Short mmCIF file of C-alpha atoms and ligand atoms in Angstrom, two decimals:
data_model
loop_
_atom_site.label_atom_id
_atom_site.label_comp_id
_atom_site.label_asym_id
_atom_site.label_seq_id
_atom_site.Cartn_x
_atom_site.Cartn_y
_atom_site.Cartn_z
CA MET D 1 89.34 115.90 142.45
CA GLY D 2 90.32 118.31 139.78
CA ILE D 3 93.16 117.99 137.52
CA ASN D 4 96.49 117.86 139.29
CA LYS D 5 98.76 121.13 139.09
CA ILE D 6 102.17 120.60 138.21
CA LEU D 7 105.08 123.03 138.51
CA ILE D 8 107.85 122.64 136.18
CA VAL D 9 111.19 124.40 137.27
CA ASP D 10 114.00 124.66 134.88
CA ASP D 11 116.16 127.29 133.47
CA ILE D 12 116.08 125.87 129.80
CA GLU D 13 112.81 126.21 128.11
CA ALA D 14 113.06 123.57 125.76
CA VAL D 15 113.68 121.03 128.87
CA ARG D 16 110.38 122.59 130.48
CA GLU D 17 108.42 121.84 127.29
CA ILE D 18 109.83 118.23 126.82
CA SER D 19 108.91 117.65 130.76
CA ILE D 20 105.41 118.91 129.88
CA PHE D 21 105.18 116.68 126.89
CA PHE D 22 106.05 113.60 128.64
CA PHE D 23 103.78 114.34 131.71
CA GLU D 24 100.96 114.58 129.13
CA THR D 25 101.78 111.01 128.10
CA ILE D 26 100.70 109.66 131.27
CA GLY D 27 97.74 111.81 132.15
CA ARG D 28 96.00 115.31 132.20
CA PHE D 29 97.60 118.11 134.09
CA GLU D 30 97.62 121.78 134.42
CA PHE D 31 101.12 123.14 134.22
CA LEU D 32 102.94 126.11 135.72
CA GLU D 33 106.46 127.13 134.72
CA ALA D 34 109.59 128.87 136.42
CA SER D 35 112.84 129.45 135.26
CA SER D 36 114.58 129.52 138.41
CA GLY D 37 114.48 128.65 142.15
CA GLU D 38 113.26 131.86 143.23
CA GLU D 39 110.47 132.26 140.97
CA ALA D 40 109.52 128.67 141.65
CA LEU D 41 108.91 129.61 145.22
CA LYS D 42 107.02 132.57 144.43
CA ILE D 43 104.45 130.36 142.29
CA LEU D 44 104.43 127.78 145.11
CA LYS D 45 103.32 130.46 147.52
CA GLN D 46 100.53 131.80 145.15
CA HIS D 47 99.35 128.33 144.24
CA PRO D 48 99.21 126.03 147.40
CA ASP D 49 97.19 123.53 145.29
CA ILE D 50 100.17 122.65 143.42
CA SER D 51 100.43 118.67 143.48
CA LEU D 52 103.78 118.21 142.32
CA THR D 53 107.05 120.25 141.87
CA PHE D 54 109.29 118.82 139.16
CA CYS D 55 112.50 120.65 139.49
CA ASP D 56 115.97 121.00 138.04
CA PHE D 57 118.97 121.41 140.26
CA ASN D 58 121.37 123.98 138.53
CA MET D 59 119.66 127.29 138.31
CA SER D 60 120.10 130.79 139.55
CA PRO D 61 118.98 132.52 141.28
CA GLY D 62 117.88 129.67 143.55
CA ASN D 63 118.85 126.29 142.89
CA GLY D 64 116.84 122.93 143.36
CA GLN D 65 118.09 122.50 146.87
CA PHE D 66 117.00 125.87 147.58
CA VAL D 67 113.41 125.28 146.41
CA LEU D 68 112.99 122.28 148.41
CA THR D 69 114.24 123.78 151.64
CA GLU D 70 112.18 126.59 151.09
CA MET D 71 109.06 124.88 150.01
CA ARG D 72 109.12 122.50 152.94
CA LYS D 73 108.42 125.50 155.31
CA PHE D 74 105.01 125.42 154.08
CA THR D 75 104.17 122.37 152.07
CA ASP D 76 104.74 118.62 151.95
CA SER D 77 103.78 118.25 148.54
CA PRO D 78 105.98 116.05 146.13
CA TYR D 79 109.28 117.35 145.14
CA VAL D 80 110.81 115.59 142.07
CA LEU D 81 114.57 116.26 141.30
CA PHE D 82 114.92 116.23 137.60
CA SER D 83 118.63 116.40 137.28
CA THR D 84 121.87 114.51 136.73
CA GLU D 85 122.65 115.49 140.24
CA ASN D 86 121.69 113.00 142.80
CA PHE D 87 120.27 113.30 146.29
CA LYS D 88 123.43 111.52 147.43
CA ASP D 89 125.55 114.52 146.23
CA HIS D 90 123.26 116.68 148.57
CA PRO D 91 122.78 114.74 151.82
CA GLU D 92 121.08 117.62 153.35
CA MET D 93 117.96 117.44 150.97
CA LEU D 94 117.57 113.80 152.30
CA LYS D 95 116.09 114.77 155.61
CA TYR D 96 112.91 116.00 153.66
CA LYS D 97 110.05 113.50 152.82
CA ASN D 98 108.26 113.06 149.82
CA ILE D 99 111.15 113.52 147.57
CA TYR D 100 111.82 111.73 144.40
CA HIS D 101 114.41 111.77 141.72
CA VAL D 102 114.25 111.59 137.99
CA GLU D 103 117.48 111.25 136.15
CA LYS D 104 118.49 113.08 133.05
CA PRO D 105 118.32 112.10 130.20
CA LEU D 106 114.72 111.27 131.03
CA HIS D 107 113.66 107.58 130.76
CA ILE D 108 110.09 107.49 130.03
CA GLU D 109 109.33 104.36 131.65
CA LYS D 110 111.13 105.31 134.81
CA PHE D 111 109.59 108.58 134.65
CA THR D 112 106.07 107.29 134.44
CA GLU D 113 106.72 105.01 137.47
CA ILE D 114 107.97 107.66 139.50
CA ILE D 115 105.53 110.35 138.86
CA LYS D 116 102.76 108.03 139.16
CA ASN D 117 104.16 106.91 142.48
CA ALA D 118 104.89 110.53 143.75
CA LEU D 119 101.12 111.64 142.79
CA ASN D 120 99.62 108.63 144.72
CA PRO D 121 97.33 108.96 146.56
CA TYR D 122 96.30 111.88 144.23
CA GLU D 123 94.07 110.79 141.72
CA LEU D 124 95.47 110.79 138.22
CA GLU D 125 92.61 112.74 136.53
CA GLY D 126 92.65 112.03 132.69
CA SER D 127 95.15 109.16 132.99
CA HIS D 128 95.30 107.23 129.98
CA GLU D 129 93.99 103.65 130.29
CA ASP D 130 96.11 100.81 129.52
CA THR D 131 95.66 99.80 125.92
CA THR D 132 94.53 96.20 125.50
CA ASP D 133 96.47 96.50 121.97
CA GLN D 134 99.54 94.47 121.47
CA ILE D 135 102.78 96.01 120.12
CA ASN D 136 102.03 93.80 117.02
CA ASP D 137 98.92 96.00 116.24
CA TYR D 138 101.44 98.85 115.53
CA LEU D 139 103.84 99.90 113.16
CA PRO D 140 107.00 101.79 114.21
CA VAL D 141 107.43 105.00 112.31
CA HIS D 142 110.98 106.42 112.54
CA LEU D 143 111.44 110.20 113.35
CA SER D 144 113.56 110.71 110.31
CA LEU D 145 110.58 109.62 108.21
CA LEU D 146 108.15 111.61 110.22
CA SER D 147 110.33 114.76 109.80
CA THR D 148 110.27 114.07 106.17
CA ILE D 149 106.51 113.45 105.75
CA GLU D 150 105.84 116.43 108.08
CA THR D 151 102.15 116.24 108.30
CA VAL D 152 100.64 112.96 109.56
CA ASN D 153 96.95 111.88 108.86
CA CYS D 154 96.77 109.65 111.70
CA PRO D 155 97.14 109.38 115.49
CA LEU D 156 100.59 108.45 116.62
CA TYR D 157 101.42 106.67 119.99
CA ILE D 158 104.54 106.39 122.17
CA SER D 159 105.60 103.11 123.73
CA LEU D 160 105.97 103.10 127.46
CA GLY D 161 107.07 99.47 127.69
CA GLU D 162 106.17 96.21 126.19
CA ASN D 163 102.61 96.37 124.79
CA LYS D 164 101.92 99.64 126.57
CA LEU D 165 101.38 102.45 124.13
CA VAL D 166 100.10 105.87 124.56
CA LYS D 167 98.61 108.20 122.21
CA THR D 168 100.75 111.32 121.91
CA HIS D 169 99.49 113.05 118.85
CA HIS D 170 96.24 113.52 116.95
CA ALA D 171 95.82 113.23 113.32
CA GLY D 172 97.04 116.09 111.48
CA THR D 173 100.04 116.79 113.77
CA SER D 174 102.85 118.69 111.94
CA PHE D 175 106.24 117.20 112.75
CA ASP D 176 108.45 120.14 112.45
CA ASP D 177 112.12 120.47 113.57
CA HIS D 178 111.10 121.69 117.13
CA LEU D 179 108.91 118.49 117.73
CA ILE D 180 111.37 116.12 116.14
CA ASN D 181 114.17 117.67 118.38
CA LYS D 182 112.08 117.37 121.49
CA TYR D 183 111.85 113.44 120.93
CA LEU D 184 115.54 113.25 119.82
CA ASN D 185 116.56 115.04 122.94
CA GLN D 186 114.89 112.59 124.98
CA LYS D 187 116.51 109.54 122.97
CA VAL D 188 113.32 108.71 121.56
CA SER D 189 113.67 107.78 117.76
CA VAL D 190 110.42 105.69 117.26
CA LEU D 191 106.75 106.53 117.41
CA TYR D 192 103.93 104.17 116.46
CA ILE D 193 100.72 104.26 114.24
CA LYS D 194 98.28 101.52 114.41
CA LYS D 195 98.39 99.22 111.63
CA ILE D 196 94.76 99.66 110.74
CA ASP D 197 95.85 103.52 109.98
CA PHE D 198 98.49 102.53 107.57
CA TYR D 199 96.25 103.76 104.46
CA LEU D 200 95.81 107.21 106.29
CA PHE D 201 99.28 107.26 106.86
CA THR D 202 100.26 106.46 103.22
CA ASN D 203 98.25 109.44 101.99
CA ASN D 204 101.32 111.59 102.70
CA PHE D 205 103.46 109.10 100.93
CA ASP D 206 102.94 110.67 97.45
CA LYS D 207 103.92 114.17 98.86
CA PHE D 208 107.08 113.05 100.33
CA MET D 209 108.12 110.73 97.51
CA THR D 210 107.82 113.46 95.12
CA GLN D 211 109.68 115.81 97.34
CA ASN D 212 112.56 113.19 97.76
CA LEU D 213 113.00 112.19 94.24
CA GLY D 214 114.54 115.56 93.78
CA LYS D 215 116.73 115.32 96.83
CA GLU D 216 120.41 115.13 96.34
CA SER D 217 121.46 113.44 99.42
CA SER D 218 121.65 109.85 98.90
CA ALA D 219 122.27 109.21 102.64
CA LEU D 220 118.85 110.72 103.52
CA LEU D 221 117.30 108.88 100.57
CA GLN D 222 118.52 105.76 101.67
CA THR D 223 116.91 106.26 105.18
CA ILE D 224 113.76 107.06 103.86
CA VAL D 225 113.64 104.23 101.36
CA SER D 226 114.72 101.75 104.36
CA HIS D 227 111.96 102.92 106.63
CA SER D 228 109.34 102.91 103.96
CA LEU D 229 110.31 99.54 102.84
CA ASP D 230 110.19 98.19 106.35
CA MET D 231 106.75 99.55 106.94
CA THR D 232 105.48 98.36 103.64
CA LYS D 233 107.06 94.82 104.21
CA SER D 234 105.48 94.71 107.70
CA ILE D 235 101.91 95.66 106.50
CA GLN D 236 102.34 93.15 103.43
CA ASP D 237 103.31 90.34 105.86
CA ASP D 238 100.13 91.02 107.60
CA ILE D 239 97.48 91.59 104.81
CA GLY D 240 99.36 90.63 101.47
CA LEU D 241 99.96 92.78 98.42
CA THR D 242 96.97 94.92 98.12
CA PRO D 243 96.72 97.76 95.42
CA GLU D 244 97.69 100.28 98.00
CA ILE D 245 100.83 98.22 98.95
CA GLU D 246 101.52 97.84 95.23
CA LYS D 247 101.43 101.53 94.82
CA ILE D 248 103.74 102.25 97.63
CA THR D 249 105.86 99.42 96.62
CA ALA D 250 106.10 101.00 93.21
CA GLN D 251 107.27 104.35 94.71
CA ASN D 252 109.84 102.62 96.97
CA ILE D 253 111.33 101.28 93.66
CA ASP D 254 111.47 104.54 92.21
CA LEU D 255 113.48 105.87 95.20
CA VAL D 256 115.66 102.81 95.06
CA LEU D 257 116.23 103.67 91.26
CA LYS D 258 117.16 107.21 92.49
CA LEU D 259 119.63 105.67 94.86
CA CYS D 260 121.15 103.29 92.10
CA ASP D 261 121.65 106.52 90.06
CA SER D 262 123.60 108.30 92.86
CA ASP D 263 125.74 105.38 93.83
CA ASP D 264 127.72 103.18 91.57
CA SER D 265 130.72 102.94 93.92
CA LEU D 266 131.05 99.96 96.20
CA LYS D 267 133.12 102.06 98.26
CA ILE D 268 130.33 104.42 99.03
CA ILE D 269 127.89 101.40 99.55
CA SER D 270 129.97 100.01 102.19
CA SER D 271 130.52 103.35 104.04
CA GLN D 272 126.74 104.09 103.81
CA LEU D 273 125.79 100.47 105.15
CA LYS D 274 127.42 101.36 108.41
CA LYS D 275 125.67 104.46 109.13
CA ALA D 276 122.19 103.28 107.32
CA GLU D 277 119.06 103.18 109.18
CA GLY D 278 116.23 100.49 108.75
CA SER D 279 116.08 96.71 109.09
CA LEU D 280 118.83 94.34 107.73
CA TYR D 281 115.76 93.33 105.32
CA SER D 282 115.37 96.76 103.65
CA GLN D 283 119.35 97.10 103.54
CA HIS D 284 119.50 93.72 101.88
CA CYS D 285 116.93 94.90 99.20
CA ILE D 286 118.52 98.37 98.63
CA LEU D 287 122.00 97.11 98.48
CA THR D 288 121.16 94.25 96.01
CA ALA D 289 119.57 96.82 93.65
CA ILE D 290 122.54 99.11 94.02
CA ILE D 291 125.34 96.26 93.46
CA SER D 292 123.38 94.94 90.48
CA THR D 293 123.11 98.11 88.84
CA SER D 294 126.92 99.03 89.71
CA ILE D 295 127.82 95.75 88.06
CA GLY D 296 125.88 96.34 85.25
CA LYS D 297 127.38 99.74 84.57
CA LYS D 298 130.90 98.33 84.65
CA LEU D 299 129.77 95.85 82.09
CA ASN D 300 128.16 98.42 80.07
CA TRP D 301 125.02 96.24 80.35
CA VAL D 302 122.88 98.96 82.12
CA SER D 303 120.20 101.11 80.61
CA ASP D 304 117.14 102.60 82.39
CA GLN D 305 115.41 99.25 81.70
CA THR D 306 117.65 97.10 83.17
CA SER D 307 118.15 99.20 86.10
CA ILE D 308 114.24 99.27 86.76
CA LYS D 309 114.36 95.42 86.50
CA TRP D 310 117.03 94.84 88.95
CA ALA D 311 115.21 97.36 91.48
CA PHE D 312 112.03 95.72 90.87
CA ALA D 313 113.58 92.18 91.53
CA SER D 314 115.59 93.38 94.44
CA ILE D 315 112.47 94.75 96.25
CA ILE D 316 110.03 91.88 95.50
CA HIS D 317 112.52 89.00 95.47
CA ASP D 318 112.06 87.89 99.12
CA SER D 319 108.74 89.70 99.81
CA ILE D 320 106.80 86.37 100.12
CA LEU D 321 108.89 85.35 103.43
CA PRO D 322 107.41 86.77 106.56
CA LEU D 323 110.25 88.78 108.03
CA SER D 324 111.05 86.39 110.94
CA LEU D 325 111.68 83.52 108.51
CA TRP D 326 113.50 85.64 106.15
CA LYS D 327 116.12 86.61 109.07
CA LYS D 328 116.15 82.90 110.10
CA ILE D 329 116.94 81.86 106.57
CA GLU D 330 118.52 84.26 104.27
CA LEU D 331 120.91 85.74 106.92
CA GLU D 332 121.81 82.74 108.74
CA ASN D 333 121.99 80.30 106.02
CA ALA D 334 123.36 82.98 103.73
CA HIS D 335 126.61 81.12 102.81
CA ASP D 336 124.61 78.11 101.77
CA ASN D 337 122.58 78.97 98.87
CA SER D 338 121.44 75.41 98.45
CA SER D 339 118.18 73.64 99.63
CA GLU D 340 119.98 71.06 101.80
CA LYS D 341 120.88 73.09 104.62
CA LEU D 342 117.12 73.55 105.78
CA ASN D 343 117.22 71.04 108.37
CA ASN D 344 116.48 73.30 111.31
CA LEU D 345 113.16 74.47 109.67
CA SER D 346 109.85 73.18 110.27
CA PRO D 347 108.34 71.38 107.30
CA ALA D 348 106.19 74.37 106.71
CA GLU D 349 108.87 76.84 106.73
CA SER D 350 111.16 74.78 104.82
CA LYS D 351 108.36 74.34 102.09
CA LEU D 352 107.81 78.18 102.16
CA PHE D 353 111.45 79.03 101.69
CA HIS D 354 111.91 76.47 99.03
CA ASN D 355 108.90 77.66 96.85
CA HIS D 356 109.53 81.69 97.79
CA SER D 357 111.19 82.31 94.49
CA THR D 358 108.55 80.78 92.51
CA MET D 359 105.86 82.57 94.58
CA ALA D 360 107.48 85.95 94.31
CA ALA D 361 108.00 85.49 90.66
CA GLU D 362 104.42 84.67 90.15
CA LEU D 363 103.36 87.86 92.21
CA SER D 364 105.80 89.95 89.83
CA ARG D 365 103.88 88.39 86.75
CA LYS D 366 100.60 89.61 88.16
CA TRP D 367 101.93 93.02 88.77
CA LYS D 368 100.73 95.19 85.69
CA THR D 369 103.60 97.48 85.69
CA CYS D 370 106.37 95.14 86.40
CA PRO D 371 108.67 94.83 83.44
CA VAL D 372 109.24 91.51 81.83
CA ASP D 373 112.42 89.72 82.94
CA VAL D 374 111.70 90.50 86.46
CA GLU D 375 109.83 87.14 87.04
CA THR D 376 112.81 85.33 85.58
CA ILE D 377 115.23 87.07 87.86
CA ILE D 378 113.16 86.60 90.94
CA LEU D 379 112.86 82.75 90.03
CA HIS D 380 116.52 82.40 89.59
CA HIS D 381 117.72 84.35 92.47
CA HIS D 382 118.72 81.33 94.59
CA GLU D 383 120.29 79.43 91.65
CA LEU D 384 123.89 78.89 91.35
CA PRO D 385 126.15 78.27 88.64
CA ASP D 386 127.22 74.83 89.66
CA GLY D 387 123.51 73.70 89.64
CA HIS D 388 123.24 73.39 93.49
CA GLY D 389 120.77 76.25 93.96
CA PHE D 390 117.13 76.00 93.98
CA PRO D 391 114.34 75.76 93.01
CA GLY D 392 115.25 74.65 89.61
CA LYS D 393 118.91 73.42 90.16
CA LEU D 394 119.60 75.13 86.98
CA ASN D 395 123.39 75.36 85.87
CA ALA D 396 125.12 78.38 84.56
CA GLN D 397 124.14 77.86 80.89
CA ARG D 398 120.44 77.91 81.87
CA ILE D 399 120.67 81.26 83.85
CA ASN D 400 120.47 84.47 81.84
CA PRO D 401 122.90 87.45 82.12
CA MET D 402 120.57 89.61 84.03
CA SER D 403 119.91 86.98 86.64
CA ALA D 404 123.64 85.93 86.84
CA ILE D 405 124.25 89.65 87.63
CA PHE D 406 121.33 89.65 90.15
CA ILE D 407 122.44 86.48 91.87
CA VAL D 408 126.19 87.60 92.45
CA ALA D 409 124.94 90.93 93.80
CA HIS D 410 122.52 89.21 96.13
CA HIS D 411 125.31 87.14 97.44
CA LEU D 412 127.67 90.03 98.02
CA ALA D 413 124.78 92.25 99.54
CA THR D 414 124.23 89.44 102.06
CA ASP D 415 127.55 89.04 102.85
CA LEU D 416 128.07 92.66 103.35
CA ILE D 417 125.10 93.06 105.85
CA LEU D 418 126.30 89.86 107.75
CA LYS D 419 129.83 91.72 108.17
CA HIS D 420 127.96 95.13 108.86
CA GLY D 421 130.02 96.48 105.96
CA GLU D 422 133.19 95.46 107.36
CA LEU D 423 133.94 92.99 104.51
CA ASN D 424 137.14 92.64 102.85
CA LEU D 425 136.27 92.43 99.22
CA GLN D 426 139.53 90.82 98.05
CA VAL D 427 139.06 88.00 100.51
CA TRP D 428 135.35 87.58 99.62
CA LEU D 429 136.58 87.45 95.85
CA GLN D 430 139.01 84.99 96.60
CA GLU D 431 136.56 82.74 98.38
CA HIS D 432 134.12 82.61 95.83
CA LYS D 433 136.29 82.68 92.73
CA ASN D 434 135.70 78.99 91.90
CA LEU D 435 131.99 79.29 92.37
CA TYR D 436 131.54 82.10 89.69
CA GLN D 437 134.07 81.00 87.17
CA THR D 438 131.68 80.46 84.17
CA GLY D 439 130.12 82.75 81.58
CA ASP D 440 128.16 85.65 82.63
CA PHE D 441 128.70 84.74 86.24
CA LYS D 442 132.61 85.11 85.54
CA LYS D 443 131.87 88.65 84.02
CA ALA D 444 129.67 90.04 86.73
CA PHE D 445 132.18 88.62 89.44
CA GLY D 446 135.08 90.21 87.47
CA ALA D 447 133.22 93.68 87.31
CA ILE D 448 133.14 93.85 90.96
CA ASN D 449 136.86 93.23 91.09
CA SER D 450 137.44 95.97 88.50
CA GLY D 451 136.05 98.61 90.66
CA GLU D 452 136.94 100.10 94.19
CA LYS D 453 137.44 98.15 97.33
CA ALA D 454 134.48 97.62 99.56
CA THR D 455 136.53 98.16 102.70
FE1 FE2 M 501 115.40 84.79 98.74
FE1 FE2 M 502 117.21 87.95 99.19
#
């Protein structure tokens, strides 16, 4: 049997386009288009070999009911109503057989199931084989990132449910606004690349990093950095810190620095957090950098060099922890920075958590472009002024000023994320006043209080 011929009927061109696009995700078809019921009928008469009619309801001249009624006079081929309207609203349509309904907005999994069902017993020529890959073999790429990168050097896939991915774009696809909007209109916000293609994908990074370093919009910048950090983290969890990952991480740090430059207000941080994209992990890294720099600025301790150090430390400090373990520990145990509260972890997890500051500090030392002091900041990031932190159980006197700022910023960043930006800063300050009452910690803590409120 040849390729199935599909008639797409909708008065809106963009809807016809996206419909075709989704048909192409499940197989190879030939398409005919009509912008009204009357036009559809003419085409149906001219092409008796049409396998399926995919039809809107509200059109003129000739609505969806007109098409069904008229076509049934000469064909019983499948009719799929693609509309917010339901057959129940038009019971006279229900007397016909071989009718189906795909609701708007289109839900890809339901769509696939209905179309495959409707085309049975037709052979789905060119139908994509189910992939044996697991979702874990892929990396999500957000559309906001694709729209920035524009051209992508590797194939892209769409998820049709758990562990079912279908290739939708070849390498070299240009993601212009038109294409991005097609997905957004269908409420698709993420496509996937294969992890093994990550390096191909990152060939585009240089270009977009350069472009975005000049961008004024910190919200856009934050979105891009978050997604980029998430992807990099996911790859790093898999294969460790390769030179390529190191390079991308360095670019991420540049972008974070740019963000730190644009934002020194806790008020802005909080409002941005509410609409931020990306994972809690990337937000945690970004916020820690921004808050450290913000505190530094208020204390007049900040220079280009100190900002770079805090940005480096923010991005690398938890990079040793696999994402799943990071969530389990740093967020769930966020209020207890001590090593005692690790009873719910396996011995291996507990050991990794206890050692992650040391391991990340070592990683930064091996990193050629990493500034001095970053190693110490990372090593100290779970220490507490009262000596109950880890791994060194250092007290305030043994923790340097840059680390003290980072520790306070890290604590606030974690709590801001836990509260989804709805943190009452005055209450937070009151709750932790006793903890941070000595030396550099007191100054860092006081600097937060001297600025705007975070709510
Ligand atoms: Fe940590
Ligand atoms: Fe952390």
